[in-house]
Coordinates of C-alpha atoms and ligand atoms in Angstrom, one line a residue:
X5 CA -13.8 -29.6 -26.3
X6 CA -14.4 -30.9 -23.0
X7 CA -14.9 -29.0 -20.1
X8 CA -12.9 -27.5 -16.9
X9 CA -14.0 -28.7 -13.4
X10 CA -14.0 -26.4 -11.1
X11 CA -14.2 -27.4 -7.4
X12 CA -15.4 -24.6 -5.2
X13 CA -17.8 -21.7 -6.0
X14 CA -16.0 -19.1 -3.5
X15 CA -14.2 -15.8 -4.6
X16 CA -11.5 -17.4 -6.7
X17 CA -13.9 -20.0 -8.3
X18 CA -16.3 -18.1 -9.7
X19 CA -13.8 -15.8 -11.1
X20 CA -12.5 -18.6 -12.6
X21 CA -15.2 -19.8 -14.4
X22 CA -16.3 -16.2 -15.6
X23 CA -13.0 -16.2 -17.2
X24 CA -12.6 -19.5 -19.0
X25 CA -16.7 -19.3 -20.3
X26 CA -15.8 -16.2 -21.4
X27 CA -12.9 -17.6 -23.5
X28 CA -15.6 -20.2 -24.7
X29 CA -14.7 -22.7 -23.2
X30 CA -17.5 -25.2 -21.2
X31 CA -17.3 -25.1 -17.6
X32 CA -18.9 -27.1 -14.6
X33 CA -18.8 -25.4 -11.4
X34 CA -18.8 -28.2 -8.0
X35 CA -19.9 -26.1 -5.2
X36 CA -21.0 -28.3 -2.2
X37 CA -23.3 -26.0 -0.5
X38 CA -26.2 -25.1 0.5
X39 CA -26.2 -29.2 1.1
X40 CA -22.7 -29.5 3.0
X41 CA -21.5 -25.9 4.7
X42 CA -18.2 -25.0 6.3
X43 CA -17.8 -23.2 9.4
X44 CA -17.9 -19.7 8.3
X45 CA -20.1 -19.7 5.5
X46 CA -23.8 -19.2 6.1
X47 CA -25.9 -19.3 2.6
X48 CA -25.7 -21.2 -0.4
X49 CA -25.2 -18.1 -2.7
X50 CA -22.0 -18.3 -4.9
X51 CA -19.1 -16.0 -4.1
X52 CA -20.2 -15.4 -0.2
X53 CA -18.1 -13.7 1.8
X54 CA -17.6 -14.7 5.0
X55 CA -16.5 -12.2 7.2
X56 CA -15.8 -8.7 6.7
X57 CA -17.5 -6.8 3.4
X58 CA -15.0 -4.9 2.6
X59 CA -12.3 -5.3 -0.4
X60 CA -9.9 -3.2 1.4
X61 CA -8.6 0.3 -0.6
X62 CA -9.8 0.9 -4.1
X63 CA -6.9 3.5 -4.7
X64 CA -5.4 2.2 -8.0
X65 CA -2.2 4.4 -7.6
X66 CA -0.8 4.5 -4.3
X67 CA -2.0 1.2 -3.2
X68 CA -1.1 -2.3 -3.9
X69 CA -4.9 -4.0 -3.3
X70 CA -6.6 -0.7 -5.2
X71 CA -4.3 -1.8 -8.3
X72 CA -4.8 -5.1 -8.3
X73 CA -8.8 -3.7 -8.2
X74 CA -7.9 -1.8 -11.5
X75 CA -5.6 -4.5 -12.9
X76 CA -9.0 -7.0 -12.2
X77 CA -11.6 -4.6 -14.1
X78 CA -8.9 -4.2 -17.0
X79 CA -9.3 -8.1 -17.6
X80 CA -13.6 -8.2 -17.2
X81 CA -13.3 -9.7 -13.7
X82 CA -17.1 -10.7 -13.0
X83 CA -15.6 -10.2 -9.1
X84 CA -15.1 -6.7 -9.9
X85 CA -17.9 -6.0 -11.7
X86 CA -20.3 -7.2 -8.9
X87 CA -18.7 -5.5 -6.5
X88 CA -18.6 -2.0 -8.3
X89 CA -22.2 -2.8 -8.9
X90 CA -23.0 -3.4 -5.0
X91 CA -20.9 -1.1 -3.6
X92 CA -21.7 0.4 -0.4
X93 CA -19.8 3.5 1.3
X94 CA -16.7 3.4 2.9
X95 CA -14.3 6.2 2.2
X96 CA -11.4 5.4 0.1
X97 CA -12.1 1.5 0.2
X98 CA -14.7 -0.7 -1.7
X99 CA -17.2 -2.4 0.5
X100 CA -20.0 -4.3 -0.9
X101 CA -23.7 -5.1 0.1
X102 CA -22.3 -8.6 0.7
X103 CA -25.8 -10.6 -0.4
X104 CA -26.0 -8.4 -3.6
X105 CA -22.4 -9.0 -4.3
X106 CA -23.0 -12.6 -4.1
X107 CA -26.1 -12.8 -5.9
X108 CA -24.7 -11.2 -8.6
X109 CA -21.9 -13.7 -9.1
X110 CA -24.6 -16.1 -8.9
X111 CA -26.9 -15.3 -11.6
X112 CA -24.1 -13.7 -13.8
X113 CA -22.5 -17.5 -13.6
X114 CA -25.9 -19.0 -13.3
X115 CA -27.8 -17.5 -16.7
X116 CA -24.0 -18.1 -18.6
X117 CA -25.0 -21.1 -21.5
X118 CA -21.2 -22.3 -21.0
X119 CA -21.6 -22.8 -17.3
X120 CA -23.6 -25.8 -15.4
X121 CA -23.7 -25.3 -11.6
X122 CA -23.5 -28.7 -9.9
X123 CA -24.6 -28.8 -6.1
X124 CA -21.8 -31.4 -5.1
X125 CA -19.2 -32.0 -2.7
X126 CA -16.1 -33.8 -4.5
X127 CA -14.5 -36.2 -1.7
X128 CA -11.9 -37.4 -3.4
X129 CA -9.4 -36.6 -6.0
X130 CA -11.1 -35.9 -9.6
X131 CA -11.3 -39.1 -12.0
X132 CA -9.1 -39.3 -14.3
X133 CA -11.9 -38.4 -16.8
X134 CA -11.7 -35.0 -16.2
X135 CA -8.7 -33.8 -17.5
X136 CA -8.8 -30.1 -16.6
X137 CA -9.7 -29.7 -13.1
X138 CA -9.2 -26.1 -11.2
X139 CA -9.2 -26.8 -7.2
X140 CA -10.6 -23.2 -5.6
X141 CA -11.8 -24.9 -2.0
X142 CA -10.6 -22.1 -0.1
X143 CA -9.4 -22.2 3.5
X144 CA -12.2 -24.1 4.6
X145 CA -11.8 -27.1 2.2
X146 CA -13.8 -30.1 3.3
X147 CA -11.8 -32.9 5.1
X148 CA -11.7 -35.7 2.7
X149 CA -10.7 -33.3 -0.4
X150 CA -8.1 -32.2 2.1
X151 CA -7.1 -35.5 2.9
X152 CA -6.9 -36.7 -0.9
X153 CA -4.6 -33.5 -1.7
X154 CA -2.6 -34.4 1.0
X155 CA -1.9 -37.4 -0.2
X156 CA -1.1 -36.6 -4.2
X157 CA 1.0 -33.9 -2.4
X158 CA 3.0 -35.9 0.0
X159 CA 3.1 -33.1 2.6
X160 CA 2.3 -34.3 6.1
X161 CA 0.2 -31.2 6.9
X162 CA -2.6 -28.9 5.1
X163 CA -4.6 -27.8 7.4
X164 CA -3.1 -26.0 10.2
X165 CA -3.8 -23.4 13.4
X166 CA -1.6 -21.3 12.6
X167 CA 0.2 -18.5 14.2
X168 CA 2.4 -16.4 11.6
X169 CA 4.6 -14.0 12.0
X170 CA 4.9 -10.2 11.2
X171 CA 6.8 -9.3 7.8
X172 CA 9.1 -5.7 7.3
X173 CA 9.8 -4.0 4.6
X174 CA 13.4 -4.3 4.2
X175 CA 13.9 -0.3 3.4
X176 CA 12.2 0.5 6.7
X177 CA 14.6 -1.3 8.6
X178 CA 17.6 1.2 10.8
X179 CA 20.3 -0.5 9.4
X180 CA 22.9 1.9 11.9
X181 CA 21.2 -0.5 14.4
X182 CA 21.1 -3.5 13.1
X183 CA 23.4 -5.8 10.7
X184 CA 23.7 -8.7 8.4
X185 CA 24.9 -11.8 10.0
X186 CA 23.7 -15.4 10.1
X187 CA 24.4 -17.0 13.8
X188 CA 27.9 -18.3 13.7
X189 CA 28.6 -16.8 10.6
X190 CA 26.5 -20.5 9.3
X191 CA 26.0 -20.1 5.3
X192 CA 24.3 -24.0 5.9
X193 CA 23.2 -25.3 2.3
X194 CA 22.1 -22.3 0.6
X195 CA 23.4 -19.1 2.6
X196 CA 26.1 -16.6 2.4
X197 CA 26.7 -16.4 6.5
X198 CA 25.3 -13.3 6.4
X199 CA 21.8 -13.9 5.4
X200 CA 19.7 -12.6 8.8
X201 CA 19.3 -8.9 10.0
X202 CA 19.9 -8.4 13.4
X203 CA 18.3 -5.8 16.0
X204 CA 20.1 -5.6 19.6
X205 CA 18.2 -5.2 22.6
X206 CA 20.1 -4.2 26.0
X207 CA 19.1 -5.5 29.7
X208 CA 15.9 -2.9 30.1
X209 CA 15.3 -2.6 26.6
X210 CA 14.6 -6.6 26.9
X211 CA 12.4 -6.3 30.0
X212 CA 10.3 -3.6 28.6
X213 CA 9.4 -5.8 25.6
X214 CA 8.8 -8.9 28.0
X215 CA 6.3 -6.5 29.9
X216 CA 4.7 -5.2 26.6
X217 CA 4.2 -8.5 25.2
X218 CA 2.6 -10.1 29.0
X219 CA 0.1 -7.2 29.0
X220 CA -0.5 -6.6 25.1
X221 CA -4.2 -7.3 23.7
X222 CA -4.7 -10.1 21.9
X223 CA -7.3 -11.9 19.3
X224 CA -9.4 -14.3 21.2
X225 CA -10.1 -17.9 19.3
X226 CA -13.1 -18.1 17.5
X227 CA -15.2 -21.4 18.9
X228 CA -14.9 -23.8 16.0
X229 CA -11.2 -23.1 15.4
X230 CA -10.6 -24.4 18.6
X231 CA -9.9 -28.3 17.8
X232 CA -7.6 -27.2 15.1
X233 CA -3.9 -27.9 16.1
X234 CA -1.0 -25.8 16.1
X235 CA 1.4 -26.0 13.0
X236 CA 4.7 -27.7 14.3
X237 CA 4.2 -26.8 17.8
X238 CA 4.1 -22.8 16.4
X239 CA 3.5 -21.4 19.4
X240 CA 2.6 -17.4 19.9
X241 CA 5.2 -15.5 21.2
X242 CA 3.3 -13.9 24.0
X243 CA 2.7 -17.5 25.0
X244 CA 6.7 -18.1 25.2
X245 CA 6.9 -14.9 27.1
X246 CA 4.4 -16.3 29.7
X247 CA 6.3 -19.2 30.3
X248 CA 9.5 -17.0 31.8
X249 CA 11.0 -13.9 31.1
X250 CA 13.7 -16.0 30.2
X251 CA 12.0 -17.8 27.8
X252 CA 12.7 -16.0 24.8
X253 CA 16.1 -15.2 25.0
X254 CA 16.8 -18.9 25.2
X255 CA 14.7 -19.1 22.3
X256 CA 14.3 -17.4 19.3
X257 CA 15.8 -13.6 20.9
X258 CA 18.7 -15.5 22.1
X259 CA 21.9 -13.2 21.4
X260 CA 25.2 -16.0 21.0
X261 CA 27.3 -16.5 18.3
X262 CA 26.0 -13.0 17.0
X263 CA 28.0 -9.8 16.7
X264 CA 27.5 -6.4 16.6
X265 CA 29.7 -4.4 14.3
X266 CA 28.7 -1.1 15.6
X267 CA 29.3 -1.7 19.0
X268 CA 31.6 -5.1 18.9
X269 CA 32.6 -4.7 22.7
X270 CA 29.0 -5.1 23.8
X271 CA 27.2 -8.4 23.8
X272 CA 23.3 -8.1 23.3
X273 CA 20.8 -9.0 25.8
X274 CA 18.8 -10.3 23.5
X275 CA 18.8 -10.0 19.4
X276 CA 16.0 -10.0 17.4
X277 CA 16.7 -12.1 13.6
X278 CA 14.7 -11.1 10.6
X279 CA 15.1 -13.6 7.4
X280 CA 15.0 -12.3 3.9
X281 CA 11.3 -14.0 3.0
X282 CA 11.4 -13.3 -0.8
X283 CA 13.5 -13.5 -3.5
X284 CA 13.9 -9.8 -4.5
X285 CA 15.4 -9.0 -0.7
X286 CA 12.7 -6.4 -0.5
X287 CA 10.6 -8.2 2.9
X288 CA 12.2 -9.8 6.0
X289 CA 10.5 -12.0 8.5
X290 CA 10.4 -11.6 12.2
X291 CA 12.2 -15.3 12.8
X292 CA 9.8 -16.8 15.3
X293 CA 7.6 -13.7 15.7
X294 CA 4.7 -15.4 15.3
X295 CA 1.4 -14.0 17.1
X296 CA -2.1 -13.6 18.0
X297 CA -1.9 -10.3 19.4
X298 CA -4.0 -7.3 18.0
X299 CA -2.6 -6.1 14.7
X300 CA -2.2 -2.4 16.7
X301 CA -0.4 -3.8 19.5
X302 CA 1.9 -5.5 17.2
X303 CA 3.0 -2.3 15.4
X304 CA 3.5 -0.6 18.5
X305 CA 5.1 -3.5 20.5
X306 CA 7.1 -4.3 18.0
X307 CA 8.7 -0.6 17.0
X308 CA 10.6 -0.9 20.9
X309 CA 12.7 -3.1 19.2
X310 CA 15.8 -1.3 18.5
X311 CA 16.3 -0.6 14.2
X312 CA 12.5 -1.0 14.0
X313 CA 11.3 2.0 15.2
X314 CA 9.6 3.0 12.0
X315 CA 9.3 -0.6 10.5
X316 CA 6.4 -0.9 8.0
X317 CA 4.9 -4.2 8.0
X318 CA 3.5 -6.0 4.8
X319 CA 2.3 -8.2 7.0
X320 CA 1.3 -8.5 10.8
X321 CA 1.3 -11.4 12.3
X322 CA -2.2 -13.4 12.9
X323 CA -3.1 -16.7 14.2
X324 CA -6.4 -18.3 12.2
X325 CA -7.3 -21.7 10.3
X326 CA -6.1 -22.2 7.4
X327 CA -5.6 -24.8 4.7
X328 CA -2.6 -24.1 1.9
X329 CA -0.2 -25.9 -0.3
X330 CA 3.0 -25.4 -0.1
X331 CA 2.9 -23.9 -3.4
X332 CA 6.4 -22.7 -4.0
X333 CA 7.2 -26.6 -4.0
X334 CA 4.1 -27.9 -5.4
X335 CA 2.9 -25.6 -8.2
X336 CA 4.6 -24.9 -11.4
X337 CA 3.9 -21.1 -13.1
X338 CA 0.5 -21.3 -13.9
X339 CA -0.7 -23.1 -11.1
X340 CA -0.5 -26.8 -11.7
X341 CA 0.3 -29.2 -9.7
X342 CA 3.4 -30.6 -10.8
X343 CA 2.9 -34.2 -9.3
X344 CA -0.7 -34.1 -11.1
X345 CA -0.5 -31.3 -13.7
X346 CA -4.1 -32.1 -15.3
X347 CA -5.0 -30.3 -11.5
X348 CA -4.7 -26.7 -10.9
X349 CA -5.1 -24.5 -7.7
X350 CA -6.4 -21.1 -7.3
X351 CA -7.3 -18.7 -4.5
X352 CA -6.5 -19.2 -0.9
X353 CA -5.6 -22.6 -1.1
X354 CA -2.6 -21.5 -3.2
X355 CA -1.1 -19.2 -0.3
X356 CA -2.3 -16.2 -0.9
X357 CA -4.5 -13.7 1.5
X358 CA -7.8 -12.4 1.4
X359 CA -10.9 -11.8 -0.8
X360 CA -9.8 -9.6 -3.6
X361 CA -6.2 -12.2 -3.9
X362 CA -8.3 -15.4 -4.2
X363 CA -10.3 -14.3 -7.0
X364 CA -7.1 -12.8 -9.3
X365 CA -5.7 -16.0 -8.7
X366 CA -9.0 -17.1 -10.1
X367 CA -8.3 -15.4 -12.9
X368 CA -5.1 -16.3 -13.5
X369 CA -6.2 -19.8 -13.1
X370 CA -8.9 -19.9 -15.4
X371 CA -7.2 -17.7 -17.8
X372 CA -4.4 -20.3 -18.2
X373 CA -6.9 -23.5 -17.9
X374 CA -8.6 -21.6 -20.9
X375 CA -5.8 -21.5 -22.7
X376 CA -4.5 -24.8 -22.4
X377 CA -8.1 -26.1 -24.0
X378 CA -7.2 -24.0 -27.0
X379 CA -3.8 -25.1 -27.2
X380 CA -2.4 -22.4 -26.6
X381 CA 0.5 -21.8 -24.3
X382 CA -0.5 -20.0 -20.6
X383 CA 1.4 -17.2 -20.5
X384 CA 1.9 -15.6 -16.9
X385 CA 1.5 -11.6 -16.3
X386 CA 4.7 -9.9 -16.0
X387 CA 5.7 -9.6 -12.0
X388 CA 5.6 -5.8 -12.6
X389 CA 2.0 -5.9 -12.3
X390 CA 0.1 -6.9 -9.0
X391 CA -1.2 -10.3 -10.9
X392 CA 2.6 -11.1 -11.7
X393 CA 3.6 -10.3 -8.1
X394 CA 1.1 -11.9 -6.5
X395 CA 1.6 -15.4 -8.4
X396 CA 5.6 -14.9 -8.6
X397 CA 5.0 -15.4 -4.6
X398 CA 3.0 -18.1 -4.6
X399 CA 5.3 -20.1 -7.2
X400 CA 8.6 -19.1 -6.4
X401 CA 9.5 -15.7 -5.3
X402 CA 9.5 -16.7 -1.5
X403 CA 12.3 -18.0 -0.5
X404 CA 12.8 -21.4 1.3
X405 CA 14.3 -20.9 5.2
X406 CA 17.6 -22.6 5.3
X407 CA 16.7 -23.5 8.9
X408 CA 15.4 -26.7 9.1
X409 CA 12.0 -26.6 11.0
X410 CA 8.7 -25.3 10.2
X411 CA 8.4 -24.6 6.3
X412 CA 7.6 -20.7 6.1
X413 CA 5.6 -19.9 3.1
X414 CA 2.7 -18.4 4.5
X415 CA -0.2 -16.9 3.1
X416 CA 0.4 -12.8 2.4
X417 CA -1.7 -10.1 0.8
X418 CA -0.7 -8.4 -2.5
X419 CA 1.7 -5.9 -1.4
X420 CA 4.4 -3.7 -2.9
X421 CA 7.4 -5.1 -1.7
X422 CA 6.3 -8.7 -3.9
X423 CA 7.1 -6.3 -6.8
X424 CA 10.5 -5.6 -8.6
X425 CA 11.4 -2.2 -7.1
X426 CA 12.0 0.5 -9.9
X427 CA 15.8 1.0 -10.8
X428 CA 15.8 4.4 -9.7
X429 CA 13.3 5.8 -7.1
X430 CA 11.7 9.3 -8.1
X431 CA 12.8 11.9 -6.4
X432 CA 11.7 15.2 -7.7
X433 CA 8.3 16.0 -8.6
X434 CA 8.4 17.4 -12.4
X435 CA 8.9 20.7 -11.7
X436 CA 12.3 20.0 -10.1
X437 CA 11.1 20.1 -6.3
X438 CA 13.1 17.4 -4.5
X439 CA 11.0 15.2 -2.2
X440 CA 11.2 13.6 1.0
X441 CA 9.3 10.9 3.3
X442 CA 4.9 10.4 2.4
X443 CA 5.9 12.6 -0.6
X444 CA 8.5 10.9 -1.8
X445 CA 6.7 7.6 -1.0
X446 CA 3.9 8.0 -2.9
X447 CA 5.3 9.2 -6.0
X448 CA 7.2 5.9 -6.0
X449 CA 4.2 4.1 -5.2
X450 CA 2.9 6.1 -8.1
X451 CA 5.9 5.0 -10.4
X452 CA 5.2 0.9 -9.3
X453 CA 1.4 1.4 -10.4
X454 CA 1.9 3.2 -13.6
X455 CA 4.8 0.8 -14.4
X456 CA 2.2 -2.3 -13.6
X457 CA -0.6 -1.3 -16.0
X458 CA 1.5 -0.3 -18.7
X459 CA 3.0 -4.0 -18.3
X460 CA -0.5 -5.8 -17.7
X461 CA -1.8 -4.1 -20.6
X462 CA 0.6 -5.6 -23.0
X463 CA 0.1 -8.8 -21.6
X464 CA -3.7 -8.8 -21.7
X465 CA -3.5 -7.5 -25.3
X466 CA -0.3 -10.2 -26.3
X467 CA 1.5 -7.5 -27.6
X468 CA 4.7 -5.4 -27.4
X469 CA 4.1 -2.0 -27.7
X470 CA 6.8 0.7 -27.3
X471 CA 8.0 1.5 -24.0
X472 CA 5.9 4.8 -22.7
X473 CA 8.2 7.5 -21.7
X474 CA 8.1 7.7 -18.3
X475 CA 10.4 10.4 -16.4
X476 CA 12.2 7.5 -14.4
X477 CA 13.7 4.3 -15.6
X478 CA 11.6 0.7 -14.3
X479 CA 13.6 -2.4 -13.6
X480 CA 13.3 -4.8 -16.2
X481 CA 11.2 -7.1 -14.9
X482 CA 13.2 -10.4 -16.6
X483 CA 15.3 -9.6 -14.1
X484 CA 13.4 -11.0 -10.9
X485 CA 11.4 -14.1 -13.0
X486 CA 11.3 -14.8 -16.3
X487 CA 8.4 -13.9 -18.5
X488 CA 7.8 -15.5 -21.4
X489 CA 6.1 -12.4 -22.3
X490 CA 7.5 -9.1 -24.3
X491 CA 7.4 -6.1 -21.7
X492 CA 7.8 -2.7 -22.2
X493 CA 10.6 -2.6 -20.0
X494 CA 12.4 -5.8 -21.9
X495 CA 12.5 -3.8 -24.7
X496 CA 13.9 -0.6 -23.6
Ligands
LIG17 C1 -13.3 -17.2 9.2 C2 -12.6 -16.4 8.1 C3 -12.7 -15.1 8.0 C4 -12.2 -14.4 6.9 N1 -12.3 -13.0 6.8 C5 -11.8 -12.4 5.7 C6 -12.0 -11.0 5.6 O1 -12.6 -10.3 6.4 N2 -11.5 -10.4 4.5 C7 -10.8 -11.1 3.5 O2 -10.3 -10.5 2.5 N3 -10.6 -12.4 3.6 C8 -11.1 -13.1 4.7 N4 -10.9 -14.4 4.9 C9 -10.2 -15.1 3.9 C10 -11.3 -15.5 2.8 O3 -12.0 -16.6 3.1 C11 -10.6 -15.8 1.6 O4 -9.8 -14.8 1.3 C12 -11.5 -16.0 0.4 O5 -12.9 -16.3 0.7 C13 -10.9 -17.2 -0.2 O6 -11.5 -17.4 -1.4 P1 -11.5 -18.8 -2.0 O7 -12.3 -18.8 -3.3 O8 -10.1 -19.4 -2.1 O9 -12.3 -19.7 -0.9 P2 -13.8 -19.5 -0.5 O10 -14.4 -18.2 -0.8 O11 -13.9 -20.0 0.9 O12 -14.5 -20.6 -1.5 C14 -14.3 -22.0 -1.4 C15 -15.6 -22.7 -1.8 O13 -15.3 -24.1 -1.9 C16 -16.4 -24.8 -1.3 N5 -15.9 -26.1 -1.0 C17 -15.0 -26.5 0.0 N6 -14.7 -27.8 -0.1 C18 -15.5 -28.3 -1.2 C19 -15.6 -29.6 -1.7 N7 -14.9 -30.6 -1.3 N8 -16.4 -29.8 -2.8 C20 -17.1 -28.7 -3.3 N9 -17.1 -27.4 -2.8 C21 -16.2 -27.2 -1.7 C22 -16.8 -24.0 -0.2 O14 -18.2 -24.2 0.2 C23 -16.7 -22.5 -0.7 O15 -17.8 -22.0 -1.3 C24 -11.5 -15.1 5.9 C25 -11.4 -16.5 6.0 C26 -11.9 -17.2 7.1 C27 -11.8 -18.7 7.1

């Protein structure tokens, strides 16, 4: 059997070979430092992370990262395992001693008889040769790499500065405030004309924004990001604000061909447009929101706006380098590029967000490379569970803009509006009591948890048990992307 490349020993790398050695399968792991860094990493240590040592909340019911912690151990994640082993205090989070954490990977991966280590940069696209490569060069992938994935990829851009906007939680949105509409009632090629939410602002309701956003605190440019270009001419919005008080209401707040239905005889000021930014109509995006103001002067900036007084954000908006396919165009279901399928992509280089997301991607990725050497068809995790949700994302559950412009998949952390919400909501706690607000929500968060590692565990195992008798009823998860997989749910 011949082995899988892997290019790049970061987070999702390593995971990656972990995974497919462990399905016995040979695998030889390119990493290109200590001999050629990037501009973040400092050692030569497998796995390093490179800023903060934190993997963010390690609560497995109520939170969206903390499951995707639990889904990870389920599946003998080597990420997870050196982490749990390093871990340092930090409340309700897992943070790790970050040069233990990394060493661990190292010698785990190192002292593995199915894994050779190879100190190498790869500068161009594989040879042919190889003919089962994973790509897992992270945000900082060296220049001629990027340049040769460019190329197979036909995008113009891979590498960007890039200044992205906030995302809402559709359910947190005041929809007595705002309304569906698309400007001019325009379906264009794939809309219904009523495809953008809408939030009004009056004359002083305008002007107090305009001052918020002149004096609000922003994120200062790190020194070597600083060549880096924008993405399309993205600029900030506090940098539009600056250039007029005007400026934005000619520009993405501008209020014509727009109407209110609550209030049809008064015309806006200025309106605010969010765009449905997946496919389950769950998140929104704040159309030309994008930012580099602090991610605490965004929530409260950004709750002035009228219908988004208690907006919860999956995402804030953040302005950093970054390099990521556009992987709802380019990758098929399990990770391969469809132009070049003998190449697949994992971690941030696939469009997804942070530390803990690269490496499940990694193990996704190596999962299905695995697989593939057996002969075996990859079958992806159901998009109940946080592994399904986060990969139905990066293959297809975003949806395209029908503007034309700037393409807008961006990167986004595992969160729970990527997953199929749950047919009907709980309500009452068992012994009747009916709940309301941070009760109510956390039960349901409760209900998407339980629902996900009921689902991932008939996928690890590859088999259909009966569905467990919870007291609500899930959403079949065929509904938002088809599974090749037998779920629970698909069978009730
Ligand atoms: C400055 C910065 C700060 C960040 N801070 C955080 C944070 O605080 N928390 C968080 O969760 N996420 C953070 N991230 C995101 C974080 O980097 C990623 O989430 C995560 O490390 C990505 O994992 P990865 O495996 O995709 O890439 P990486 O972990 O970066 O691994 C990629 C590996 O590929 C190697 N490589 C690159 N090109 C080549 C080549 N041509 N040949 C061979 N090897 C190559 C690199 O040396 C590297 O080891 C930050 C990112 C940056 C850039």
């Amino acid at each position: 059997m011949q082995p899988i490349h892997i290019i790049g020993g970061g987070l999702a790398g390593s995971e990656a070979a972990w995974q497919i050695a462990n399905r016995g399968v040979g695998v030889v792991l390119h990493e290109m430092r200590p001999a050629q860094t990037t501009a973040a990493h400092k050692t030569g240590g497998l796995a390093e992370l490179v800023c903060s040592n934190s993997f963010r909340s390690d609560d497995r019911d109520h939170n969206a990262v903390g499951l995707l912690h639990e889904e990870m151990r389920r599946l003998g994640s080597l990420v997870m395992r050196a982490g749990d082993a390093n871990q340092v205090p930090a409340g309700g989070a897992l943070a790790v001693d970050r040069d233990g954490f990394s060493q661990a990977v190292t010698e785990a991966l190192a002292s593995h008889p199915l894994v050779e280590i190879r100190r190498d940069e790869i500068t161009a696209l594989p040879p042919a040769s190889w003919d089962s490569v994973i790509i897992a060069t992270g945000p900082l992938t060296s220049a001629p790499l990027a340049a040769a994935i460019r190329a197979v990829t036909g995008e113009d851009a891979l590498a960007f500065f890039d200044a992205i906007a906030p995302i809402v939680h559709r359910d947190s949105i005041d929809m007595s405030v705002g309304w569906f509409q698309s400007r001019y009632d325009n379906a264009g090629p794939s809309g219904t004309g009523a495809d953008y939410i809408n939030c009004p602002l009056d004359r002083s309701q305008y002007e107090a924004f305009i001052d918020a956003l002149l004096a609000g605190d922003r994120v200062s440019f790190h020194q070597w990001e600083a060549a880096t270009p924008y993405f399309d001419g993205c600029l900030p919005i506090e940098v539009m604000a600056e250039r007029g008080r005007e400026t934005l209401r000619f520009g993405p707040m501008k209020p014509v061909g727009l109407t209110d239905p609550h209030r049809p005889g008064v015309k806006p000021y200025a309106i605010v447009q969010l765009r449905q930014d997946n496919r389950l109509g769950t998140l929104f995006n704040m159309v030309g929101f994008q930012t580099k103001l602090k991610h605490a002067e965004q929530t409260r900036i950004f709750r002035m706006i009228p219908g988004l007084e208690r907006a919860e954000f999956a995402r804030l908006g953040g302005l950093h380098r970054n390099t990521f396919l556009n992987a709802p165009k380019l990758l098929d279901d399990t990770l391969r590029l469809k132009a070049m399928p003998r190449l697949r992509f994992a971690g941030q280089i696939t469009g997804c967000e942070g530390y803990v997301e690269s490496a499940a991607i990694g193990l996704l990725a190596g999962r299905f490379a695995a697989a593939e050497q057996h002969a075996e068809q990859p079958q992806a995790p159901p998009p109940t569970t946080a592994h399904g949700a986060l990969l139905a994302h990066i293959t297809g559950g975003h949806v395209e803009t029908i503007d034309a412009g700037p393409r807008s998949f961006q990167p986004m952390n595992v969160n729970f509006g990527l997953f199929p919400p749950l047919a009907k909501s709980p309500s009452h706690r068992a012994g009747g009591e009916r709940l309301r607000g941070a009760a109510k929500a956390m039960l349901k968060r409760r209900a998407l948890t339980q629902r996900a590692l009921i689902d991932l565990d008939v996928w690890a195992s590859g088999t259909a048990v009966a569905a467990a008798a919870l007291p609500w009823a899930p959403t079949a998860c065929g509904a938002h992307r088809s599974s090749a997989h037998a779920s629970t749910h698909d069978l009730s």
